Amino acid sequence: MNMLRFGVRNLFRNVPRLVVAALLIAFPFFLLLVMHAIGGAVERQTDKLKHNVDNALQLRARGSMGHVNMLGNDDILPQRVLNQVQGIEHVARVEPYLLAMTPTEGHNFAMIVGVNPGDTKRLESHGEAGNPKIIAGRDLTEADRGQRVAIIGQGFAKWAGITPGNLGQATLTLDLTRTHPVIFALTRPPATVKIVGIYASGYVFGDMQLFMPLDTFREIYDVPDGLSWLFATADAADHVPQVERQLRTLLGEAVDIVAPTSVAEFQRSATRAVVRLSNGGIVLAAALLVIVVFFVMLLAVRERAWEIGTFKALGASGGGIVTAFLAEAVALCGVGAMLGALLFSLWGGTLAQRVFGVGVAPFLPAQYRDALAGVLSLSSDLDPAAWGLLATVCLLAALAGSAWAARQIVRLSPMEAVRHE
Amino acid sequence: MSSQIVTDARSALIELRDVAKIYRKGREEVRALDGIGLAVAEKGMVAIVGPSGSGKSSLLHIIGAMDRPTRGEVIVAGEPLNARPEAGLTSFRRKTVGFVFQSFNLIPNLSALENVMLPMEFDGVAGDERRRRANRLLDRVGLAARLGHRPRELSGGEQQRVAIARALANNPPLILADEPTGNLDSRTGQMIYELLKEIAGERTVLVVTHAEGLAQMADRILHLKDGKLVADDPSQGLKKQPVDRPGTTGSA
Ligand SMILES: Nc1ncnc2c1ncn2[C@@H]1O[C@H](COP(=O)(O)OP(=O)(O)OP(=O)(O)O)[C@@H](O)[C@H]1O
Ligand SMILES: [Mg+2]
């Protein structure tokens, strides 16, 4: 019967109390895992954005700001650029885009984007990085080429009255004759597209877009050739400068070559805010844990003062008795952590969404405030990092929470053995 | 003012010189022990009697290093306790003393066997040896069949026998028992005394008791009153231990 085992056994002396204490401890652990999940999801999102951006170069017609309405072909890259870029060494992937704008309310507008199904859905004015997540319906597929179908951002969908519930029948009619202070009217018939999916992009303007197959776009806007953007992805980040040099030699003055950086802005504002908040939440959860452990262990010392006195009267060192109590505290935290992990795997995903909406979103920059939660994959999986965090916090909280109890134990007189008589 | 027993202390296991324990609460002062001088021989049973509040428990606690005296010297097994730091007192309690409490003080979630093994655990005795010795001790107190039982599954007398086995675990030269039969009926109490008496054949047993009849079983009876040693008798009907030579009671 060594003191470690004795300590762990003491945990089971009062099972109802163990259950209550474990639940009290499970709650902060649950919170901690939720916070960890939120922080992790945002960091994963950043990584995905970075992944889309790091190796990529954007090509645009010289002088076009990227906001291109299909009026005249001055703002458009010639179609031949596509083949030229494809031929360059170390270019792994080429993604052509066509863009138009359509007025919504007042001075606001939405983007209409033509892409090849399967290509990255890059989001104008953010990241050109793009990692929208389909939240209802489906994504575009190869079979959609040339078909009048589209997927729509959740903000645009809301404006158009499209919900996941009515997605089966939803259509959107584009009136190309409508104007706007910065949008020219087009003399084209209105076009109706069937909406097959709704996506979340993570930020407000990203949700005000519509993606349709490139061929469909050409037909509706009557752009038989030419491109708004061309994204060239190098096979490795190291090759980007080389690819860029070759592009400049090949295409010369006709194009602007831009290395997208908007992901940095996301990283700076959104990621940092969320990571700071989730770390704050983790610290708060750990503090809660310490407080619970503190009271549980203090109660145990109070209750078992005569036992501690007896141990001392029998010749136990203070250190030995403290070891037993620490083992009990660590075991208690361990049980709480397991319970917390169980609760998390059951309800963590759902709660993380809520916590994000209520606790994190208000602290985000405006463009991410209501939109970021939708794009994050907040999972209730426990990755190795989560287990590591659980174990570390478990140990630290048990030790910190028992510090006062340990001090009491060391100071207790063996006379406590007879005081209860 | 102190009462002193003049004794040859050279072969004594316990020697007290002018020991006092004074409790202070505000301006009030309780002299629980007041100038105790005493020598107790190796081996034999010594009973401590006296009215309630006379200082019997206080005396036992000081001899057992559970508590420190306010004044005076305590020497047990040749070692002055006053000089020892706290850790030294811990090892003293572990090796030199075995306590038997009125309320048994068994650890409720440990079996009889595990309770007896505890002091050996504190003393770093190896697992196998611990088990072997605890088995033997429980056999000796007649509980060989109750090894795995928890304290609440044992009668009061059985619990006290486990406690006695536990007190013997590290084979200490001194057993201290404070009213060990206080929570037991008289017949069971008698059995416990017989056990203590038997143990006293090989070591010193100091036992506080209110039961006059049981005190008579001891080789020597110390009478306390108001914190002072007022009488020191060899009990009637028993022959004195050779090394145990109580002198006269008087003032020094
Ligand atoms: N911690 C304490 N604080 C103050 N006074 C104390 C304390 N412990 C004991 N006393 C006092 O010291 C005196 C001796 O107490 P002690 O417990 O030694 O008596 P006792 O002879 O064992 O009595 P009893 O037969 O009732 O157990 C009593 O007057 C008691 O009230
Ligand atoms: Mg007493």
XYZ file of C-alpha atoms and ligand atoms in Angstrom:
705
model
C 0.000 0.000 0.000
C 2.124 2.905 -1.041
C 1.058 6.489 -0.516
C 0.288 7.106 -4.192
C -2.085 4.175 -4.326
C -3.549 5.103 -0.985
C -4.249 8.611 -2.314
C -5.993 7.313 -5.414
C -8.031 4.942 -3.260
C -9.112 7.805 -1.033
C -10.835 9.282 -4.040
C -13.432 6.531 -3.923
C -14.272 6.823 -0.236
C -17.287 8.967 -0.896
C -18.698 8.153 -4.305
C -21.526 10.728 -4.377
C -19.026 13.419 -3.561
C -16.641 12.113 -6.193
C -19.428 12.383 -8.760
C -20.253 15.965 -7.777
C -16.596 17.012 -7.684
C -15.863 15.268 -10.990
C -18.779 17.088 -12.612
C -17.607 20.405 -11.199
C -14.176 19.669 -12.615
C -15.522 18.303 -15.891
C -17.217 21.604 -16.640
C -14.030 23.717 -16.828
C -12.328 20.918 -18.760
C -15.234 20.930 -21.183
C -14.924 24.705 -21.530
C -11.214 24.334 -22.013
C -11.681 21.826 -24.819
C -14.275 24.061 -26.469
C -11.855 26.977 -26.342
C -9.082 24.794 -27.667
C -11.355 23.638 -30.502
C -12.195 27.225 -31.430
C -8.562 28.314 -31.392
C -7.595 25.239 -33.386
C -10.340 25.742 -35.977
C -9.321 29.329 -36.605
C -5.700 28.358 -36.923
C -6.636 25.596 -39.367
C -8.622 28.127 -41.353
C -5.586 30.393 -41.487
C -3.456 27.491 -42.605
C -5.864 26.673 -45.412
C -5.918 30.276 -46.525
C -2.158 30.395 -46.380
C -1.938 27.169 -48.287
C -4.060 28.714 -51.037
C -1.999 31.856 -51.038
C 1.594 30.924 -50.350
C 2.375 29.291 -53.659
C 0.030 31.349 -55.791
C 0.408 34.355 -58.058
C -2.520 36.356 -59.329
C -2.552 37.740 -62.869
C -4.831 40.609 -63.819
C -5.108 42.939 -66.777
C -2.874 45.890 -66.152
C -4.693 48.690 -64.352
C -7.829 46.743 -63.597
C -8.466 46.857 -59.921
C -9.791 43.372 -59.924
C -13.328 44.677 -59.799
C -14.248 43.912 -63.317
C -17.585 44.359 -64.923
C -17.774 42.813 -68.350
C -17.808 46.037 -70.322
C -15.401 46.215 -73.174
C -12.388 43.923 -73.105
C -9.836 46.481 -71.914
C -9.991 45.243 -68.370
C -9.673 41.645 -69.397
C -6.725 39.338 -69.840
C -6.513 37.822 -73.310
C -7.465 34.146 -73.406
C -4.068 33.093 -74.766
C -2.488 33.954 -71.402
C -4.035 30.769 -70.009
C -2.048 28.534 -72.344
C 1.104 30.572 -71.970
C 1.039 30.315 -68.190
C 0.266 26.605 -68.308
C 3.449 26.084 -70.267
C 5.740 27.649 -67.672
C 8.026 25.383 -65.691
C 7.025 24.755 -62.051
C 3.473 25.925 -62.592
C 1.373 23.166 -61.048
C -2.070 24.585 -61.488
C -3.804 27.370 -63.366
C -7.219 28.657 -62.368
C -9.097 31.155 -64.578
C -11.839 33.417 -63.216
C -14.383 35.801 -64.670
C -15.943 38.430 -62.462
C -18.922 40.743 -62.599
C -20.798 42.811 -60.090
C -24.487 43.155 -59.459
C -26.169 45.826 -57.329
C -28.010 44.768 -54.200
C -29.215 47.477 -51.803
C -28.228 51.122 -51.982
C -24.503 51.355 -52.555
C -23.953 47.686 -51.900
C -23.298 45.042 -54.449
C -22.507 41.379 -54.834
C -19.870 39.610 -56.903
C -20.717 37.137 -59.643
C -17.808 34.797 -60.309
C -17.282 32.268 -63.037
C -14.953 29.380 -62.110
C -14.226 25.920 -63.359
C -15.961 23.437 -61.065
C -13.336 21.945 -58.778
C -11.157 25.038 -58.779
C -10.542 27.044 -55.642
C -13.418 29.393 -54.988
C -11.360 32.501 -54.363
C -13.066 35.323 -52.620
C -12.762 38.820 -53.933
C -11.090 41.353 -51.623
C -10.161 38.803 -49.026
C -7.409 36.360 -49.376
C -8.291 35.912 -53.001
C -7.509 32.894 -50.988
C -10.875 31.407 -50.499
C -11.905 28.500 -48.456
C -15.665 28.714 -48.482
C -17.478 25.871 -46.832
C -20.723 24.511 -48.263
C -23.242 24.775 -45.438
C -26.339 23.660 -47.363
C -26.928 21.874 -50.643
C -23.917 20.963 -52.748
C -20.855 22.323 -54.463
C -20.491 22.807 -58.232
C -19.482 19.695 -60.166
C -18.126 18.894 -63.606
C -21.668 18.090 -64.731
C -22.633 21.687 -64.037
C -20.451 23.107 -66.803
C -22.626 25.255 -69.056
C -25.682 24.650 -66.877
C -27.611 27.506 -65.318
C -26.684 26.624 -61.766
C -24.756 28.450 -59.061
C -23.791 28.378 -55.436
C -24.325 31.443 -53.334
C -22.760 33.009 -50.245
C -24.909 33.013 -47.120
C -25.143 36.833 -47.072
C -26.240 37.052 -50.680
C -28.645 34.152 -50.088
C -30.214 35.985 -47.191
C -30.660 39.081 -49.312
C -32.283 36.969 -52.018
C -34.527 35.091 -49.566
C -32.835 31.775 -50.175
C -32.609 29.447 -47.183
C -31.388 25.867 -46.738
C -35.091 24.982 -46.488
C -36.099 26.265 -49.929
C -32.858 25.419 -51.670
C -34.491 22.749 -53.837
C -36.632 25.328 -55.681
C -34.441 28.389 -55.283
C -33.477 30.469 -58.286
C -31.855 33.847 -58.664
C -32.481 36.138 -61.585
C -29.649 38.442 -62.573
C -30.840 41.707 -64.087
C -27.824 42.799 -66.081
C -29.360 46.173 -66.899
C -29.321 47.352 -63.280
C -26.767 50.007 -62.470
C -24.947 51.303 -59.447
C -22.519 54.217 -58.957
C -19.617 51.933 -59.905
C -21.432 49.320 -61.960
C -22.200 49.777 -65.621
C -25.398 48.447 -67.131
C -25.108 45.669 -69.697
C -27.482 45.286 -72.571
C -28.088 41.620 -71.906
C -31.290 39.749 -71.159
C -31.912 38.788 -67.542
C -30.607 35.385 -66.615
C -32.058 32.968 -64.091
C -29.819 30.459 -62.354
C -30.799 27.608 -60.104
C -29.119 27.830 -56.693
C -27.812 24.427 -55.635
C -25.700 25.313 -52.619
C -25.078 27.922 -49.946
C -21.583 28.545 -48.646
C -20.021 30.357 -45.705
C -16.781 32.195 -46.372
C -15.800 33.490 -42.976
C -16.214 37.175 -43.652
C -18.994 39.521 -44.587
C -18.095 40.465 -48.146
C -17.000 36.936 -48.977
C -20.563 35.878 -48.239
C -21.866 38.360 -50.837
C -20.758 36.348 -53.834
C -22.110 33.834 -56.278
C -20.085 31.174 -58.076
C -21.233 29.671 -61.362
C -19.433 27.503 -63.921
C -17.114 29.552 -66.143
C -18.934 28.471 -69.317
C -22.275 29.500 -67.884
C -20.800 32.897 -67.023
C -19.491 33.356 -70.575
C -22.940 32.667 -71.971
C -24.848 34.927 -69.578
C -22.440 37.856 -69.854
C -21.518 37.185 -73.462
C -17.753 36.954 -72.923
C -16.669 34.267 -75.394
C -13.035 34.653 -74.382
C -10.780 36.508 -71.985
C -10.263 36.267 -68.220
C -10.619 38.567 -65.216
C -8.108 36.781 -63.061
C -5.725 33.956 -63.542
C -4.195 32.227 -60.570
C -0.982 30.350 -61.162
C 0.081 28.005 -58.399
C 3.727 26.964 -58.260
C 4.648 23.409 -57.348
C 6.563 24.720 -54.324
C 6.802 28.010 -52.470
C 10.517 28.145 -53.312
C 9.693 28.261 -56.994
C 7.343 31.224 -56.773
C 10.022 33.871 -57.533
C 11.221 31.854 -60.515
C 7.676 31.460 -61.836
C 7.090 35.151 -61.328
C 10.221 36.037 -63.334
C 9.170 33.808 -66.176
C 5.653 35.263 -66.154
C 7.047 38.767 -66.420
C 9.337 37.832 -69.287
C 6.553 36.049 -71.095
C 3.655 38.448 -70.555
C 5.500 41.704 -70.096
C 3.482 44.876 -69.788
C 0.063 43.434 -70.408
C -0.536 42.035 -66.949
C -0.220 42.892 -63.299
C 1.290 40.086 -61.266
C 0.257 40.150 -57.670
C 1.241 37.927 -54.796
C -1.931 37.836 -52.737
C -1.428 38.878 -49.150
C -4.908 39.352 -47.778
C -4.495 36.228 -45.727
C -2.032 38.223 -43.653
C -4.819 40.621 -42.810
C -7.012 37.737 -41.666
C -4.195 36.365 -39.629
C -3.525 39.706 -38.047
C -7.044 40.599 -37.080
C -9.279 37.547 -36.897
C -6.855 34.796 -35.988
C -5.124 36.846 -33.382
C -8.383 37.959 -31.770
C -9.727 34.427 -31.636
C -6.527 32.829 -30.425
C -6.219 35.458 -27.727
C -9.796 34.861 -26.607
C -9.525 31.105 -26.687
C -6.288 31.237 -24.711
C -8.032 33.546 -22.260
C -10.837 31.006 -22.027
C -8.339 28.230 -21.396
C -6.708 30.225 -18.607
C -10.130 30.979 -17.132
C -11.087 27.302 -17.267
C -7.804 26.369 -15.594
C -8.432 28.970 -12.884
C -11.911 27.513 -12.297
C -10.310 24.103 -11.981
C -7.822 25.320 -9.426
C -10.655 26.825 -7.386
C -12.703 23.618 -7.440
C -9.687 21.480 -6.540
C -8.816 23.952 -3.789
C -12.167 23.566 -2.071
C -12.427 19.827 -2.554
C -8.969 19.252 -1.122
C -9.451 21.700 1.715
C -12.625 19.869 2.663
C -10.783 16.557 2.521
C -8.042 17.854 4.825
C -10.587 19.288 7.271
C -12.558 16.076 7.351
C -9.578 13.815 7.656
C -7.576 15.943 10.079
C -7.712 13.143 12.666
C -6.540 10.686 10.045
C -3.643 12.909 9.105
C -2.872 13.267 12.818
C -2.976 9.495 13.163
C -0.611 9.094 10.225
C 1.771 11.519 11.872
C 1.425 9.790 15.253
C 2.339 6.540 13.503
C 5.433 8.198 12.094
C 4.435 9.266 8.589
C 6.384 12.213 7.246
C 4.489 15.280 6.097
C 5.843 14.653 2.608
C 4.386 11.143 2.465
C 0.939 12.329 3.474
C 1.126 15.237 1.012
C 2.051 12.736 -1.724
C -1.126 10.798 -1.005
C -3.275 13.918 -1.168
C -1.609 15.115 -4.362
C -2.201 11.721 -5.935
C -5.836 12.039 -4.921
C -6.064 15.528 -6.437
C -4.416 14.437 -9.696
C -6.687 11.389 -9.892
C -9.724 13.561 -9.217
C -8.689 15.958 -11.974
C -8.062 12.957 -14.208
C -11.574 11.646 -13.643
C -12.941 15.159 -14.241
C -10.869 15.485 -17.401
C -12.162 12.175 -18.768
C -15.708 13.219 -17.995
C -15.065 16.609 -19.595
C -13.644 14.889 -22.684
C -16.710 12.641 -22.851
C -19.081 15.603 -22.597
C -17.012 17.390 -25.201
C -17.167 14.525 -27.665
C -20.952 14.445 -27.191
C -21.765 18.149 -27.306
C -18.507 19.959 -27.928
C -19.153 20.780 -31.583
C -22.570 22.277 -30.936
C -21.425 24.207 -27.935
C -18.320 25.480 -29.671
C -20.572 27.085 -32.302
C -22.633 28.747 -29.567
C -19.634 29.867 -27.564
C -18.122 31.233 -30.717
C -21.282 33.165 -31.561
C -21.821 34.527 -28.068
C -18.368 34.728 -26.574
C -15.929 35.206 -29.421
C -17.706 36.842 -32.351
C -18.363 40.186 -30.576
C -14.601 40.669 -30.247
C -13.846 40.136 -33.909
C -13.241 42.834 -36.522
C -16.527 43.804 -38.195
C -15.966 41.939 -41.457
C -15.667 38.607 -39.615
C -18.122 39.191 -36.787
C -21.175 37.338 -38.019
C -19.570 35.293 -40.725
C -16.532 33.487 -39.361
C -18.334 30.881 -37.262
C -19.980 29.415 -40.355
C -16.774 28.606 -42.162
C -14.883 27.033 -39.270
C -14.872 23.298 -38.954
C -15.477 23.187 -35.210
C -15.160 19.519 -34.542
C -15.523 17.659 -31.300
C -12.616 15.375 -32.143
C -9.870 15.193 -29.568
C -6.547 15.614 -31.313
C -3.230 14.799 -29.623
C -2.786 18.484 -28.797
C -6.106 18.451 -26.948
C -5.064 15.380 -24.943
C -1.746 17.007 -24.173
C -3.459 20.171 -23.027
C -5.847 18.112 -20.913
C -3.026 16.217 -19.236
C -0.918 19.308 -18.606
C -3.763 21.371 -17.202
C -4.910 18.369 -15.164
C -1.532 18.044 -13.502
C -0.931 21.751 -12.998
C -4.417 22.470 -11.662
C -4.222 19.506 -9.287
C -0.900 20.686 -7.915
C -1.824 24.368 -7.738
C -5.241 23.609 -6.262
C -3.740 21.367 -3.583
C -0.972 23.730 -2.569
C -2.919 25.204 0.305
C -4.143 21.812 1.472
C -0.556 20.550 1.363
C 0.537 23.444 3.547
C -2.198 22.593 6.050
C -1.133 18.957 6.071
C 2.486 19.797 6.781
C 1.449 22.089 9.629
C -1.036 19.702 11.220
C 0.011 18.370 14.584
C -0.089 14.659 15.369
C -2.292 15.765 18.256
C -5.109 15.968 15.704
C -5.255 12.204 16.079
C -6.844 12.604 19.509
C -8.722 15.872 19.071
C -11.809 14.188 17.656
C -12.164 11.983 20.706
C 7.525 23.551 43.204
C 7.708 20.149 41.644
C 7.099 16.619 42.681
C 9.930 14.301 41.834
C 10.531 10.633 41.931
C 14.020 9.711 42.868
C 15.030 6.864 40.657
C 18.111 5.359 39.204
C 17.664 6.483 35.636
C 20.663 4.811 34.075
C 18.767 1.738 32.901
C 15.495 3.583 32.310
C 13.763 3.659 28.949
C 11.975 6.893 29.782
C 13.296 9.709 31.853
C 11.466 12.972 32.560
C 13.066 15.890 34.369
C 10.915 18.679 35.711
C 8.488 18.462 32.818
C 5.699 21.029 32.630
C 2.971 21.609 30.072
C 1.193 24.894 30.377
C -1.710 25.891 28.179
C -2.364 29.579 27.919
C -5.534 31.130 26.719
C -5.441 34.894 27.062
C -4.590 35.557 30.711
C -5.776 32.160 31.834
C -3.184 29.496 32.410
C -3.760 25.758 32.719
C -0.939 23.757 34.198
C -1.682 20.398 32.632
C 1.644 19.040 33.859
C 3.567 20.655 36.629
C 7.104 19.588 37.361
C 7.003 15.908 36.566
C 10.118 13.895 37.257
C 9.986 10.244 36.380
C 11.944 7.244 35.258
C 10.374 4.187 33.673
C 12.221 0.953 33.185
C 12.550 -1.129 30.056
C 9.826 -3.747 29.938
C 6.776 -3.919 32.113
C 3.368 -2.355 32.308
C 2.892 1.012 33.932
C -0.606 2.359 34.597
C -1.286 6.086 34.825
C -4.360 6.957 36.873
C -5.887 10.114 38.201
C -8.988 12.246 38.049
C -10.184 13.748 34.829
C -8.055 16.720 33.812
C -5.144 15.644 35.938
C -2.795 15.554 32.969
C -2.633 11.845 32.111
C -3.097 12.293 28.373
C -0.781 15.282 28.326
C 1.926 13.167 29.936
C 1.475 10.383 27.410
C 1.554 12.767 24.449
C 4.779 14.344 25.628
C 6.458 10.997 26.185
C 5.299 9.890 22.738
C 6.579 13.094 21.065
C 3.119 13.947 19.848
C 3.439 17.196 21.737
C 6.312 19.226 23.166
C 6.569 20.184 26.832
C 6.574 23.823 27.852
C 9.529 23.121 30.089
C 11.719 20.254 31.184
C 13.608 17.416 29.633
C 12.276 14.232 28.085
C 14.716 11.443 27.343
C 13.465 8.272 25.730
C 15.723 5.356 24.812
C 18.710 7.519 25.635
C 17.679 10.299 23.235
C 16.721 13.753 24.486
C 13.562 14.699 22.568
C 13.855 18.423 23.199
C 16.843 18.646 20.910
C 15.139 16.913 18.017
C 13.674 18.902 15.157
C 10.227 18.007 13.857
C 11.537 15.434 11.380
C 13.485 13.785 14.193
C 10.312 13.480 16.239
C 8.589 11.873 13.256
C 11.192 9.137 13.004
C 11.103 8.769 16.794
C 7.352 8.135 16.679
C 7.862 5.718 13.830
C 10.595 3.613 15.362
C 10.405 4.002 19.124
C 6.726 4.399 19.942
C 3.510 2.559 19.199
C 0.288 4.438 19.937
C -2.974 2.823 20.918
C -5.852 5.292 20.922
C -9.117 5.271 22.829
C -11.040 5.519 19.541
C -8.772 2.998 17.799
C -7.979 5.473 14.975
C -7.943 2.814 12.290
C -7.974 4.161 8.749
C -11.526 3.357 7.622
C -10.861 2.503 3.991
C -7.947 0.198 4.683
C -8.270 -3.447 5.670
C -7.003 -4.735 9.021
C -3.893 -6.028 7.277
C -3.260 -2.731 5.490
C -3.731 -0.785 8.716
C -1.082 -2.907 10.396
C 1.240 -2.506 7.412
C 1.028 1.307 7.504
C 3.780 2.092 10.050
C 6.102 -0.313 8.233
C 5.315 1.488 4.996
C 6.377 4.736 6.673
C 9.556 3.002 7.812
C 10.396 1.806 4.329
C 9.994 -1.906 5.045
C 9.780 -3.900 1.808
C 6.351 -5.043 0.641
C 6.772 -8.776 1.232
C 8.299 -8.298 4.630
C 5.478 -5.884 5.550
C 2.846 -8.388 4.644
C 4.582 -11.216 6.455
C 5.020 -9.220 9.646
C 1.489 -7.828 9.589
C 0.119 -11.336 9.135
C 2.094 -12.571 12.102
C 1.021 -9.663 14.305
C -2.656 -10.077 13.466
C -2.286 -13.772 14.169
C -0.804 -12.902 17.508
C -3.772 -10.710 18.503
C -6.138 -13.480 17.373
C -7.358 -11.912 14.145
C -5.747 -14.184 11.570
C -9.172 -14.795 10.076
C -10.067 -11.112 9.709
C -7.168 -9.783 7.647
C -9.231 -8.385 4.798
C -11.933 -6.809 6.909
C -12.421 -3.072 7.060
C -12.608 -1.467 10.518
C -16.367 -1.015 10.327
C -16.762 -4.717 9.783
C -15.011 -5.428 13.093
C -16.251 -5.137 16.684
C -14.748 -2.534 19.015
C -12.558 -5.110 20.729
C -11.374 -6.456 17.386
C -10.617 -2.970 16.151
C -8.546 -2.264 19.241
C -6.647 -5.512 18.710
C -5.871 -4.420 15.147
C -4.677 -1.103 16.593
C -2.419 -2.950 19.035
C -1.007 -5.042 16.209
C -0.411 -1.790 14.307
C 1.347 -0.259 17.330
C 3.678 -3.281 17.358
C 4.372 -3.092 13.624
C 7.830 -1.550 13.804
C 8.662 -3.474 16.974
C 9.014 -0.355 19.146
C 10.372 -0.587 22.694
C 7.513 1.563 23.956
C 3.737 1.238 23.646
C 1.546 4.133 24.739
C -2.153 3.534 25.262
C -4.572 6.277 26.321
C -7.699 4.719 27.790
C -7.562 1.864 25.287
C -10.665 0.293 26.810
C -12.635 3.517 27.186
C -14.931 2.603 24.300
C -15.225 -1.090 25.177
C -17.352 -3.090 27.577
C -15.594 -4.380 30.682
C -15.194 -7.966 29.499
C -13.637 -6.892 26.203
C -11.562 -4.358 28.126
C -10.229 -7.117 30.314
C -9.098 -9.040 27.212
C -7.338 -5.989 25.833
C -5.510 -5.517 29.126
C -4.443 -9.117 29.127
C -3.038 -8.606 25.658
C -1.215 -5.442 26.714
C 0.055 -7.218 29.781
C 1.439 -9.990 27.622
C 3.110 -7.462 25.333
C 4.624 -5.760 28.381
C 6.705 -8.879 28.913
C 8.977 -7.783 26.088
C 8.676 -3.976 26.091
C 7.387 -1.031 28.094
C 3.666 -0.418 28.014
C 2.357 2.861 29.426
C -1.391 2.823 29.799
C -3.776 5.516 30.984
C -6.897 4.138 32.606
C -9.853 5.020 34.746
C -10.627 1.435 35.571
C -9.063 0.758 38.958
C -9.359 -2.988 38.478
C -7.393 -2.903 35.263
C -4.765 -0.628 36.743
C -4.134 -3.316 39.331
C -2.808 -5.562 36.561
C 0.091 -3.184 36.020
C 3.513 -3.556 37.564
C 3.476 0.027 38.665
C 0.831 2.701 39.054
C 1.489 6.428 38.657
C -1.069 8.699 40.290
C -1.519 12.146 38.818
C -3.414 15.030 40.340
C -3.506 18.611 39.066
C -0.584 17.907 36.797
C 1.582 16.522 39.556
C 2.774 13.034 40.282
C 1.278 12.397 43.704
C 1.900 8.693 44.184
C 3.952 5.968 42.580
C 3.079 2.474 43.711
C 4.008 -0.937 42.661
C 0.556 -2.502 42.321
C -0.530 -4.988 44.911
C -0.257 -8.661 44.262
C 2.429 -8.307 41.623
C 6.067 -8.449 42.153
C 8.187 -5.517 41.219
C 10.303 -5.561 38.107
C 13.962 -5.656 39.059
C 14.976 -2.457 37.248
C 11.871 -0.659 38.327
C 12.725 1.000 41.609
C 10.321 3.761 42.471
C 11.433 5.865 45.366
C 9.505 8.079 47.694
C 7.193 10.830 46.701
C 8.189 14.181 47.961
C 9.048 17.751 47.212
C 12.333 18.779 45.745
N -5.084 21.931 23.944
C -5.403 22.324 25.198
N -5.622 23.628 25.443
C -5.922 24.045 26.701
N -6.014 23.223 27.736
C -5.795 21.908 27.548
C -5.487 21.403 26.269
N -5.308 20.059 26.373
C -5.513 19.761 27.677
N -5.809 20.867 28.374
C -6.048 20.945 29.808
O -4.973 20.332 30.460
C -5.432 19.603 31.556
C -4.968 18.174 31.463
O -5.600 17.580 30.351
P -5.435 16.052 29.988
O -6.170 15.802 28.747
O -4.011 15.699 30.024
O -6.184 15.358 31.187
P -6.527 13.831 31.451
O -5.949 13.468 32.713
O -6.143 13.046 30.271
O -8.103 13.890 31.542
P -9.166 12.803 31.120
O -9.131 11.715 32.122
O -10.460 13.543 31.159
O -8.816 12.345 29.751
C -6.945 19.726 31.572
O -7.296 20.752 32.492
C -7.273 20.166 30.186
O -8.413 20.974 30.170
Mg -7.131 11.960 28.743
